[in-house]
Coordinates of C-alpha atoms in Angstrom, one line a residue:
M1 CA 0.0 0.0 0.0
V2 CA 1.1 3.6 -0.6
G3 CA 2.5 5.1 2.5
R4 CA 4.0 8.2 4.0
S5 CA 7.4 7.3 2.5
S6 CA 5.8 8.2 -0.8
L7 CA 5.9 11.8 0.1
P8 CA 9.2 13.1 -1.2
E9 CA 12.0 13.8 1.3
G10 CA 12.2 17.5 2.1
S11 CA 8.9 18.4 0.5
L12 CA 6.4 20.8 2.1
F13 CA 2.6 20.9 2.0
L14 CA 0.9 24.3 2.6
G15 CA -2.7 24.6 4.0
F16 CA -4.7 27.8 4.3
D17 CA -7.9 28.5 6.2
S18 CA -9.9 31.6 5.1
S19 CA -12.3 31.8 8.0
T20 CA -14.8 34.5 9.2
Q21 CA -12.3 36.4 11.3
S22 CA -8.9 35.5 10.0
L23 CA -6.7 33.8 7.4
K24 CA -4.4 31.1 8.7
A25 CA -1.7 29.0 7.2
T26 CA -0.2 25.7 8.4
M27 CA 2.9 24.0 6.8
L28 CA 3.5 20.3 7.0
N29 CA 6.7 18.5 6.1
N30 CA 6.8 15.0 4.5
E31 CA 6.6 13.5 8.0
L32 CA 3.3 15.3 8.5
I33 CA 4.8 17.5 11.2
I34 CA 3.9 21.2 11.5
V35 CA 7.0 23.2 10.6
A36 CA 5.5 26.7 10.3
S37 CA 2.3 28.6 10.7
D38 CA 1.0 32.2 10.7
I39 CA -2.2 34.2 10.8
V40 CA -3.7 37.5 9.6
N41 CA -6.6 38.7 11.7
F42 CA -8.9 40.8 9.6
D43 CA -10.0 43.3 12.3
S44 CA -6.6 44.0 13.8
D45 CA -4.2 43.4 10.8
L46 CA -6.4 45.1 8.2
P47 CA -8.1 47.8 10.3
H48 CA -8.9 50.1 7.3
Y49 CA -11.8 47.7 6.4
K50 CA -13.4 48.5 9.7
T51 CA -14.9 45.1 10.1
E52 CA -16.2 43.7 13.4
G53 CA -15.4 40.0 13.7
G54 CA -14.4 40.1 10.0
V55 CA -17.9 41.2 8.9
Y56 CA -20.3 44.0 8.2
R57 CA -23.8 44.0 9.5
D58 CA -26.3 46.0 7.4
P59 CA -28.4 48.3 9.7
A60 CA -31.0 48.8 6.9
D61 CA -31.6 45.1 6.2
D62 CA -32.1 42.8 9.2
G63 CA -30.0 39.7 9.1
H64 CA -27.9 40.9 6.1
I65 CA -24.3 40.1 7.0
F66 CA -21.4 40.2 4.5
S67 CA -17.6 40.7 4.1
P68 CA -15.6 42.9 1.7
T69 CA -14.3 40.4 -1.0
I70 CA -11.2 42.4 -1.6
M71 CA -10.2 42.1 2.1
W72 CA -9.6 38.4 1.6
V73 CA -7.2 39.2 -1.4
E74 CA -5.2 41.7 0.7
A75 CA -5.1 39.2 3.6
F76 CA -3.8 36.5 1.3
E77 CA -0.9 38.8 0.1
L78 CA -0.1 39.8 3.7
L79 CA 0.0 36.2 4.9
L80 CA 2.3 35.1 2.1
E81 CA 4.7 38.0 3.0
K82 CA 4.6 36.9 6.7
L83 CA 5.4 33.3 5.7
K84 CA 8.3 34.3 3.4
P85 CA 11.0 34.5 6.1
K86 CA 9.8 31.2 7.6
I87 CA 9.7 28.8 4.7
N88 CA 11.4 28.1 1.4
F89 CA 8.4 28.4 -1.0
S90 CA 10.4 26.4 -3.7
K91 CA 10.1 23.3 -1.5
V92 CA 6.3 23.4 -1.5
V93 CA 5.0 20.6 -3.7
A94 CA 1.3 21.1 -3.1
I95 CA -1.1 23.7 -1.6
S96 CA -4.7 23.3 -0.5
G97 CA -7.1 25.3 1.6
S98 CA -10.3 25.7 3.5
G99 CA -12.9 28.5 3.1
Q100 CA -15.7 29.5 5.4
Q101 CA -18.6 27.5 4.1
H102 CA -21.5 29.3 2.1
G103 CA -19.6 32.5 1.4
S104 CA -19.8 33.5 -2.2
V105 CA -17.8 35.7 -4.6
Y106 CA -19.1 37.3 -7.9
W107 CA -16.5 37.7 -10.6
K108 CA -17.6 40.3 -13.2
K109 CA -17.5 39.8 -17.0
G110 CA -13.9 40.0 -18.3
S111 CA -12.3 39.1 -15.0
H112 CA -11.0 35.7 -16.2
A113 CA -8.6 37.6 -18.6
V114 CA -7.3 39.6 -15.6
L115 CA -6.9 36.5 -13.4
S116 CA -5.0 34.6 -16.1
S117 CA -2.5 37.3 -16.8
L118 CA -1.5 38.6 -13.4
D119 CA 1.6 40.8 -13.5
P120 CA 4.2 39.7 -10.9
T121 CA 5.6 43.2 -10.5
K122 CA 2.2 44.4 -9.2
S123 CA 0.2 43.5 -6.1
L124 CA -2.9 41.2 -6.3
L125 CA -4.9 43.9 -4.6
S126 CA -4.2 46.5 -7.3
Q127 CA -5.0 44.0 -10.1
L128 CA -8.1 42.4 -8.6
K129 CA -9.8 45.4 -7.0
D130 CA -12.1 45.9 -10.0
A131 CA -12.7 42.2 -10.8
F132 CA -16.0 41.8 -9.0
S133 CA -19.6 42.6 -10.0
T134 CA -20.3 43.3 -6.3
M135 CA -17.7 44.2 -3.7
D136 CA -19.7 42.4 -1.0
S137 CA -19.6 38.7 -0.3
P138 CA -22.6 37.2 1.5
I139 CA -21.4 34.9 4.2
W140 CA -22.7 32.1 6.4
M141 CA -23.9 34.5 9.1
D142 CA -26.4 36.1 6.7
S143 CA -30.1 35.3 7.4
S144 CA -31.9 37.7 5.1
T145 CA -33.0 35.2 2.5
T146 CA -36.0 33.4 4.1
K147 CA -38.3 34.4 1.2
Q148 CA -35.9 32.9 -1.3
C149 CA -35.5 29.7 0.8
R150 CA -39.3 29.1 0.8
E151 CA -39.5 29.8 -3.0
I152 CA -36.8 27.2 -3.8
E153 CA -38.3 24.6 -1.5
S154 CA -41.7 25.2 -3.0
A155 CA -40.4 24.8 -6.5
V156 CA -39.0 21.3 -5.8
G157 CA -41.9 20.0 -3.8
G158 CA -41.1 21.1 -0.3
A159 CA -38.3 21.2 2.3
L160 CA -37.9 17.5 2.7
E161 CA -37.7 16.9 -1.0
L162 CA -35.0 19.5 -1.3
S163 CA -33.2 17.9 1.6
K164 CA -33.3 14.5 0.0
L165 CA -32.0 16.0 -3.3
T166 CA -29.3 18.3 -2.0
G167 CA -28.5 17.0 1.6
S168 CA -30.2 20.0 3.4
R169 CA -33.4 21.9 3.3
A170 CA -33.1 25.5 2.2
Y171 CA -31.1 27.5 4.7
E172 CA -30.7 31.3 4.6
R173 CA -26.9 31.1 4.6
F174 CA -26.7 28.6 1.8
T175 CA -25.4 29.9 -1.5
G176 CA -28.4 29.0 -3.7
P177 CA -30.8 31.3 -1.7
Q178 CA -28.1 34.0 -1.6
I179 CA -27.7 33.9 -5.4
R180 CA -31.5 34.0 -5.9
K181 CA -31.7 37.1 -3.7
I182 CA -29.0 38.9 -5.8
Y183 CA -30.8 37.9 -9.0
Q184 CA -34.1 39.3 -7.6
T185 CA -32.9 42.4 -5.9
V186 CA -29.8 43.6 -7.9
P187 CA -30.3 41.9 -11.3
Q188 CA -27.6 44.0 -12.9
V189 CA -25.1 42.4 -10.6
Y190 CA -26.2 38.9 -11.5
D191 CA -26.2 39.8 -15.3
D192 CA -22.7 41.2 -15.0
T193 CA -21.4 38.1 -13.2
E194 CA -19.2 35.8 -15.3
R195 CA -18.4 33.2 -12.5
I196 CA -19.7 32.6 -9.0
S197 CA -17.1 31.1 -6.7
L198 CA -17.4 29.9 -3.1
V199 CA -14.7 31.4 -0.7
S200 CA -12.8 28.1 -1.2
S201 CA -12.8 28.0 -5.0
F202 CA -12.2 31.8 -5.0
M203 CA -8.9 31.4 -3.2
A204 CA -7.9 28.4 -5.3
S205 CA -8.7 30.5 -8.4
I206 CA -6.2 33.2 -7.4
L207 CA -3.5 30.5 -6.9
V208 CA -4.0 28.9 -10.3
G209 CA -4.7 32.0 -12.2
N210 CA -7.9 30.5 -13.6
Y211 CA -11.4 29.8 -12.4
A212 CA -11.1 26.8 -10.1
S213 CA -14.0 24.3 -9.8
I214 CA -16.2 24.2 -6.7
D215 CA -15.4 20.9 -5.0
E216 CA -18.3 18.4 -4.3
T217 CA -18.1 18.7 -0.5
D218 CA -18.3 22.5 -0.3
G219 CA -20.7 22.4 -3.2
A220 CA -23.1 20.4 -1.1
G221 CA -23.5 23.6 1.1
M222 CA -25.3 25.5 -1.6
N223 CA -28.7 23.8 -2.0
L224 CA -27.8 23.3 -5.6
M225 CA -26.0 20.0 -5.9
D226 CA -27.6 16.5 -6.2
I227 CA -26.0 14.8 -3.2
N228 CA -26.1 11.3 -4.7
Q229 CA -25.1 12.1 -8.3
R230 CA -22.5 14.8 -7.3
T231 CA -23.7 17.0 -10.2
W232 CA -25.6 20.3 -10.3
S233 CA -29.4 19.6 -10.0
K234 CA -31.1 21.2 -13.0
T235 CA -34.4 21.3 -11.0
V236 CA -32.9 23.5 -8.3
L237 CA -30.8 25.6 -10.6
E238 CA -33.9 26.5 -12.6
A239 CA -35.7 27.4 -9.3
T240 CA -32.8 29.6 -8.3
A241 CA -31.8 31.9 -11.2
P242 CA -31.6 31.7 -15.0
G243 CA -28.3 30.6 -16.7
L244 CA -26.8 29.6 -13.4
E245 CA -25.0 26.5 -14.4
E246 CA -22.7 28.4 -16.8
K247 CA -21.8 30.8 -14.0
L248 CA -21.0 28.0 -11.5
G249 CA -18.7 25.9 -13.8
K250 CA -18.0 22.2 -13.2
L251 CA -17.8 20.4 -9.9
A252 CA -14.7 18.4 -8.9
P253 CA -13.8 15.8 -6.2
A254 CA -12.1 17.3 -3.2
Y255 CA -8.8 15.4 -3.8
A256 CA -8.5 16.5 -7.4
V257 CA -5.9 18.9 -8.8
A258 CA -7.3 22.4 -9.4
G259 CA -4.2 23.3 -11.5
R260 CA -0.5 24.1 -11.2
I261 CA 0.4 27.3 -9.4
A262 CA 0.2 30.5 -11.5
P263 CA 3.4 32.0 -12.9
Y264 CA 2.6 35.1 -10.8
F265 CA 3.6 33.2 -7.6
V266 CA 6.5 31.5 -9.3
E267 CA 8.1 34.8 -10.3
R268 CA 7.1 36.9 -7.3
L269 CA 7.7 34.4 -4.4
Q270 CA 9.8 31.6 -6.1
F271 CA 7.3 28.8 -5.8
D272 CA 8.2 25.8 -8.0
K273 CA 6.4 25.9 -11.3
N274 CA 5.2 22.3 -10.8
C275 CA 3.6 23.0 -7.4
L276 CA 0.1 21.6 -7.4
V277 CA -2.9 23.4 -6.1
I278 CA -5.4 20.8 -4.8
Q279 CA -9.1 21.7 -4.7
W280 CA -9.9 23.8 -1.7
S281 CA -13.0 22.8 0.3
G282 CA -15.1 24.1 3.2
D283 CA -13.8 24.7 6.7
N284 CA -15.8 21.9 8.3
P285 CA -14.8 19.3 5.8
N286 CA -11.1 20.3 6.2
S287 CA -11.5 20.0 10.0
L288 CA -12.9 16.5 9.5
A289 CA -9.7 15.7 7.6
G290 CA -7.4 17.4 10.1
L291 CA -9.0 15.6 13.0
T292 CA -8.5 12.2 11.1
L293 CA -12.1 11.5 11.8
N294 CA -12.6 8.2 10.1
T295 CA -14.5 6.0 12.5
P296 CA -18.3 5.9 12.7
G297 CA -19.2 6.4 16.3
D298 CA -16.7 9.3 16.7
L299 CA -18.1 12.8 16.9
A300 CA -16.2 16.1 16.5
I301 CA -17.3 19.4 18.1
S302 CA -15.8 22.5 16.7
L303 CA -16.1 25.6 19.0
G304 CA -15.4 28.6 16.8
T305 CA -17.2 31.6 15.4
S306 CA -19.9 29.1 14.6
D307 CA -20.2 25.9 16.6
T308 CA -20.5 22.7 14.7
V309 CA -21.0 19.0 15.5
F310 CA -20.0 16.5 12.8
G311 CA -19.4 12.8 12.2
I312 CA -19.2 10.4 9.3
T313 CA -21.6 7.9 7.8
A314 CA -21.6 5.4 4.9
E315 CA -24.9 6.5 3.5
A316 CA -26.8 9.7 3.1
K317 CA -30.1 10.0 5.1
P318 CA -30.9 13.7 4.9
S319 CA -33.7 15.1 7.1
L320 CA -35.3 18.4 7.9
E321 CA -32.5 19.5 10.2
G322 CA -28.7 19.1 9.9
H323 CA -26.7 18.6 6.8
V324 CA -25.3 15.8 4.7
F325 CA -22.1 16.5 2.6
P326 CA -19.9 14.2 0.7
N327 CA -16.9 13.1 2.8
P328 CA -13.9 15.1 1.5
V329 CA -11.4 12.3 2.0
E330 CA -13.6 9.2 1.2
P331 CA -15.3 9.4 -2.2
D332 CA -18.1 7.0 -1.3
G333 CA -18.9 8.3 2.2
Y334 CA -20.6 11.3 3.7
M335 CA -20.2 13.6 6.6
V336 CA -23.2 14.7 8.7
M337 CA -23.2 18.1 10.4
L338 CA -25.2 20.4 12.7
C339 CA -24.3 24.1 12.7
Y340 CA -24.9 26.8 15.3
K341 CA -24.5 30.5 14.4
N342 CA -24.1 31.6 18.0
G343 CA -20.7 30.4 18.9
S344 CA -17.6 32.2 20.2
L345 CA -18.9 35.8 19.6
T346 CA -22.0 35.0 21.8
R347 CA -19.8 33.4 24.5
E348 CA -17.6 36.5 24.4
D349 CA -20.6 38.8 24.9
V350 CA -21.6 36.8 28.1
R351 CA -17.9 37.0 29.2
N352 CA -17.9 40.7 28.7
S353 CA -21.2 41.4 30.5
C354 CA -20.9 38.9 33.3
A355 CA -17.2 38.0 33.8
E356 CA -15.4 41.3 33.7
K357 CA -14.3 40.7 30.1
S358 CA -11.9 38.0 31.4
W359 CA -11.7 34.3 30.4
D360 CA -10.1 33.6 33.8
V361 CA -13.1 35.1 35.6
F362 CA -15.4 33.2 33.2
N363 CA -13.6 29.9 34.0
S364 CA -13.7 30.5 37.7
Y365 CA -17.5 31.0 37.5
L366 CA -17.8 27.8 35.5
E367 CA -15.7 26.0 38.1
K368 CA -17.7 27.2 41.1
T369 CA -21.2 26.6 39.7
P370 CA -22.2 23.0 40.1
P371 CA -23.2 20.8 37.0
L372 CA -26.9 21.1 36.1
N373 CA -26.7 24.8 37.3
G374 CA -29.7 24.3 39.7
G375 CA -31.9 23.7 36.7
K376 CA -31.1 27.0 35.1
L377 CA -31.5 26.8 31.3
G378 CA -30.5 29.6 28.9
F379 CA -31.1 30.3 25.2
Y380 CA -28.7 32.9 23.9
Y381 CA -29.1 34.3 20.4
K382 CA -27.0 37.4 19.6
D383 CA -27.7 36.6 15.9
H384 CA -30.6 34.8 14.3
E385 CA -29.9 31.2 15.0
I386 CA -29.8 28.4 12.5
L387 CA -30.5 25.5 14.8
P388 CA -33.2 26.0 16.1
P389 CA -34.5 28.7 13.6
L390 CA -35.0 31.4 16.2
P391 CA -34.6 35.2 16.0
V392 CA -32.3 37.3 18.0
G393 CA -33.3 37.1 21.7
F394 CA -32.4 35.7 25.2
H395 CA -34.7 33.3 27.1
R396 CA -34.0 32.0 30.6
Y397 CA -35.8 29.3 32.5
I398 CA -35.5 27.5 35.8
V399 CA -36.4 23.8 35.7
E400 CA -37.7 22.5 39.1
N401 CA -37.8 18.9 40.5
L402 CA -34.6 18.0 38.6
N403 CA -33.3 15.9 41.6
D404 CA -35.8 13.2 40.9
V405 CA -34.7 11.7 37.6
T406 CA -37.7 9.4 37.4
S407 CA -40.0 12.4 37.8
N408 CA -42.3 13.5 35.0
N409 CA -43.2 16.5 37.1
L410 CA -40.5 18.8 35.7
V411 CA -41.8 22.3 35.8
E412 CA -40.1 25.3 34.2
R413 CA -40.6 29.0 34.8
E414 CA -39.3 31.8 32.8
V415 CA -37.1 34.4 34.5
E416 CA -35.6 37.7 33.5
E417 CA -32.0 37.1 34.5
F418 CA -29.5 34.8 36.2
D419 CA -26.7 35.8 38.5
P420 CA -23.3 36.1 36.6
P421 CA -21.9 32.7 37.5
S422 CA -25.1 31.0 36.6
E423 CA -25.3 32.9 33.3
V424 CA -21.8 31.7 32.4
R425 CA -22.7 28.0 33.1
A426 CA -26.0 28.4 31.4
I427 CA -24.5 29.5 28.0
I428 CA -22.1 26.6 28.1
E429 CA -24.5 23.9 29.2
G430 CA -27.3 25.2 27.1
Q431 CA -25.3 24.9 23.9
L432 CA -24.0 21.5 24.7
L433 CA -27.4 20.1 25.7
S434 CA -28.8 21.4 22.4
M435 CA -25.9 19.8 20.5
R436 CA -26.6 16.5 22.2
G437 CA -30.4 16.6 21.7
H438 CA -30.1 17.5 18.0
A439 CA -27.3 15.0 17.3
E440 CA -29.4 12.2 18.8
R441 CA -32.4 13.3 16.8
F442 CA -30.3 13.3 13.6
G443 CA -29.2 9.7 14.2
M444 CA -25.7 10.4 15.4
P445 CA -24.3 7.9 18.0
N446 CA -25.6 8.0 21.6
P447 CA -23.3 8.0 23.5
P448 CA -20.5 8.6 21.0
K449 CA -17.4 6.4 21.3
R450 CA -15.4 9.6 21.8
I451 CA -15.6 13.3 21.0
I452 CA -12.8 15.2 19.4
A453 CA -13.0 18.9 20.4
T454 CA -11.4 21.6 18.2
G455 CA -11.8 25.3 17.6
G456 CA -10.7 28.2 19.8
A457 CA -12.7 27.2 22.9
S458 CA -11.4 23.6 22.9
S459 CA -8.4 24.9 24.8
N460 CA -10.7 25.6 27.7
E461 CA -10.5 22.7 30.2
R462 CA -13.7 23.6 32.0
I463 CA -15.7 23.5 28.8
L464 CA -14.2 20.1 27.9
H465 CA -15.3 18.7 31.3
S466 CA -18.9 19.8 30.6
I467 CA -18.8 18.1 27.2
A468 CA -17.7 14.8 28.8
Q469 CA -20.4 15.0 31.5
I470 CA -23.2 16.0 29.2
F471 CA -22.4 13.5 26.4
G472 CA -21.2 10.7 28.7
C473 CA -18.0 9.9 26.7
P474 CA -14.3 10.7 26.7
V475 CA -13.2 14.0 25.1
F476 CA -10.0 14.2 23.1
T477 CA -8.2 17.3 21.8
V478 CA -5.7 17.9 19.0
Q479 CA -2.3 19.7 19.2
R480 CA -3.7 22.7 17.3
P481 CA -7.2 24.1 17.7
D482 CA -7.3 25.4 14.1
S483 CA -7.9 22.0 12.6
A484 CA -9.1 23.5 9.3
S485 CA -5.7 24.8 8.1
L486 CA -4.0 21.7 9.3
G487 CA -6.6 19.5 7.5
A488 CA -6.0 21.6 4.3
A489 CA -2.2 21.0 4.5
L490 CA -2.9 17.2 5.0
R491 CA -5.3 17.3 2.0
A492 CA -2.6 19.0 0.0
A493 CA -0.4 16.0 0.7
H494 CA -3.2 13.6 0.0
G495 CA -4.2 15.2 -3.3
W496 CA -0.5 15.2 -4.3
L497 CA -0.4 11.4 -3.6
C498 CA -3.6 10.7 -5.4
N499 CA -2.2 12.6 -8.4
E500 CA 1.1 10.7 -8.2
E501 CA -0.7 7.3 -8.1
G502 CA -3.1 8.3 -10.9
S503 CA -6.2 7.4 -8.8
F504 CA -7.7 7.9 -5.3
V505 CA -5.8 6.4 -2.3
P506 CA -7.3 6.3 1.2
I507 CA -6.0 9.3 3.2
S508 CA -5.4 7.0 6.3
C509 CA -2.5 5.2 4.5
M510 CA -0.5 8.4 4.9
Y511 CA -0.4 8.1 8.7
Q512 CA -1.7 4.6 9.6
G513 CA 0.3 3.1 12.5
N514 CA 2.3 6.3 12.9
L515 CA -0.3 8.9 13.9
E516 CA 1.4 9.8 17.2
K517 CA 4.6 10.7 15.5
T518 CA 2.8 13.3 13.3
S519 CA 1.1 16.6 14.2
L520 CA -2.3 14.9 13.7
G521 CA -2.7 12.7 16.8
A522 CA -5.5 13.4 19.3
K523 CA -4.8 13.1 23.1
L524 CA -7.3 12.3 25.9
A525 CA -8.3 15.5 27.7
V526 CA -11.2 14.2 29.9
A527 CA -11.9 10.6 30.6
T528 CA -15.5 9.3 31.1
G529 CA -16.5 9.3 34.7
K530 CA -17.2 5.6 35.8
G531 CA -18.6 6.2 39.3
V532 CA -22.2 6.0 40.5
E533 CA -22.3 9.8 40.8
D534 CA -21.2 10.2 37.2
K535 CA -23.9 7.9 36.0
E536 CA -26.6 9.7 38.0
L537 CA -25.3 13.1 36.7
L538 CA -25.6 11.8 33.1
E539 CA -29.2 10.6 33.8
K540 CA -30.1 14.0 35.1
Y541 CA -28.5 15.7 32.1
T542 CA -30.5 13.4 29.8
V543 CA -33.7 14.6 31.5
L544 CA -32.6 18.2 31.3
M545 CA -31.7 17.8 27.6
R546 CA -35.2 16.4 26.9
K547 CA -36.8 19.4 28.8
R548 CA -34.6 21.8 26.8
M549 CA -35.7 20.3 23.5
E550 CA -39.3 20.6 24.6
I551 CA -39.0 24.3 25.5
E552 CA -37.1 24.9 22.3
R553 CA -39.9 23.3 20.2
R554 CA -42.4 25.6 21.9
L555 CA -40.2 28.6 21.2
V556 CA -40.0 27.7 17.5
E557 CA -43.7 27.2 17.3
K558 CA -44.3 30.6 18.9
I559 CA -41.5 32.8 17.3
G560 CA -39.6 30.6 14.9
R561 CA -38.4 32.1 11.6
A562 CA -39.0 29.1 9.3

């Protein structure tokens, strides 16, 4: 079998992650060990764009959230400059990347000519600043397309039919509804668009100096692709906007070669002209690769700007909640995912208002409040939430009679506020209980064999303890919380290997039996509690989780957006 030894001695593999708040890079050597990394934070490193959390919020259009496309171009140039002293670009044999899922870029007519003839004596920023039919890229946080979602669902026979076809019902952040909104509200922008890229294929396009394909895994987050056939669905395309297929281009498998690196980077930064650019994909699929998640029964929880829960499955069984995407590193398999919009930014708001703007104070509150929080349950939505589909708002309840786990007499009463320590525990427990409830409802394992935690908040030991207690399983962490750029670097090596072999090879053959000697291994952070008290606590969490799901259902019926 092909193995790690097939990666050439001294070769380097570069992975990027173009996320909501930053652009990161991770470099692996042929032993799959991290040898360099760097980051550009949009708010602090590019302050002239005046973004907050990497985004703009439109005060005139509720739920309309977007980023300036050109900022990503400038960030890319800046990050390459920061990497230049650290690595010899001529040793990089393959590059891949990850892009925040659902973000879209609109290349205006004539831009392909600009892209394919970039002048190495000039900056990317100066050459691409006029290449877009709109300077604003709708991103995953946007929730302004409810009307378009309903129209697309209706055209294909309803939400469940769309889910069976594309892997998800229509979601406001998905690219299909976003394209339809542009077509309906600014038709001149749509007409002037030559190619629509996702953030992932946009960045790959710059690297190859040509329009890169959208990969099948990220393409599944658009409500436009037939999940089983891995082709654009003509039915949904027609329901979205006219002439759309031509603007999208062809799909490609995630492990395919997008092209060789453009002469621009060869001349300007001394990359080798044979350096391969492997298809970029979405951030969650890249995290799945970086976490080496390849066993059904394992779950990953990513705690970042958005919180996600994902696992793998052999067959697609789409439903009305959650998402099914093709597995980026296993052509016949699928990944299943739940996504929460209110992640780190919402936790930071609670930290700022209740814990003196300090994570140390936040953690001390988490430590001194007991598990179950005296039955205090909180729903915190700084932004319109995806799961469940609820508007901005905060809802707090106290559940009584929780000590009797056999009791069906649980009563909740709504309250205005919690004391600060209870508020801190309520935002952590509330999100984890919701994750567990929805994961079980979606058919994910209960309890999981293990959970691999990643994302910024996975470095917080107190949060990891809560995950272990609420899910009733061991929690592992990885060396680096930014698994998306690490996964992209690993996928660069994998794509290079597949190209070398002339066909797909399993990604696991690159690290099998040697995982701990690479930068990919996961280590046990919190073991499962085996005592009687741990078992009783898990039973109580199960009861509280069911209560939370019941309250959530009533909130959705009363004020839900869908």
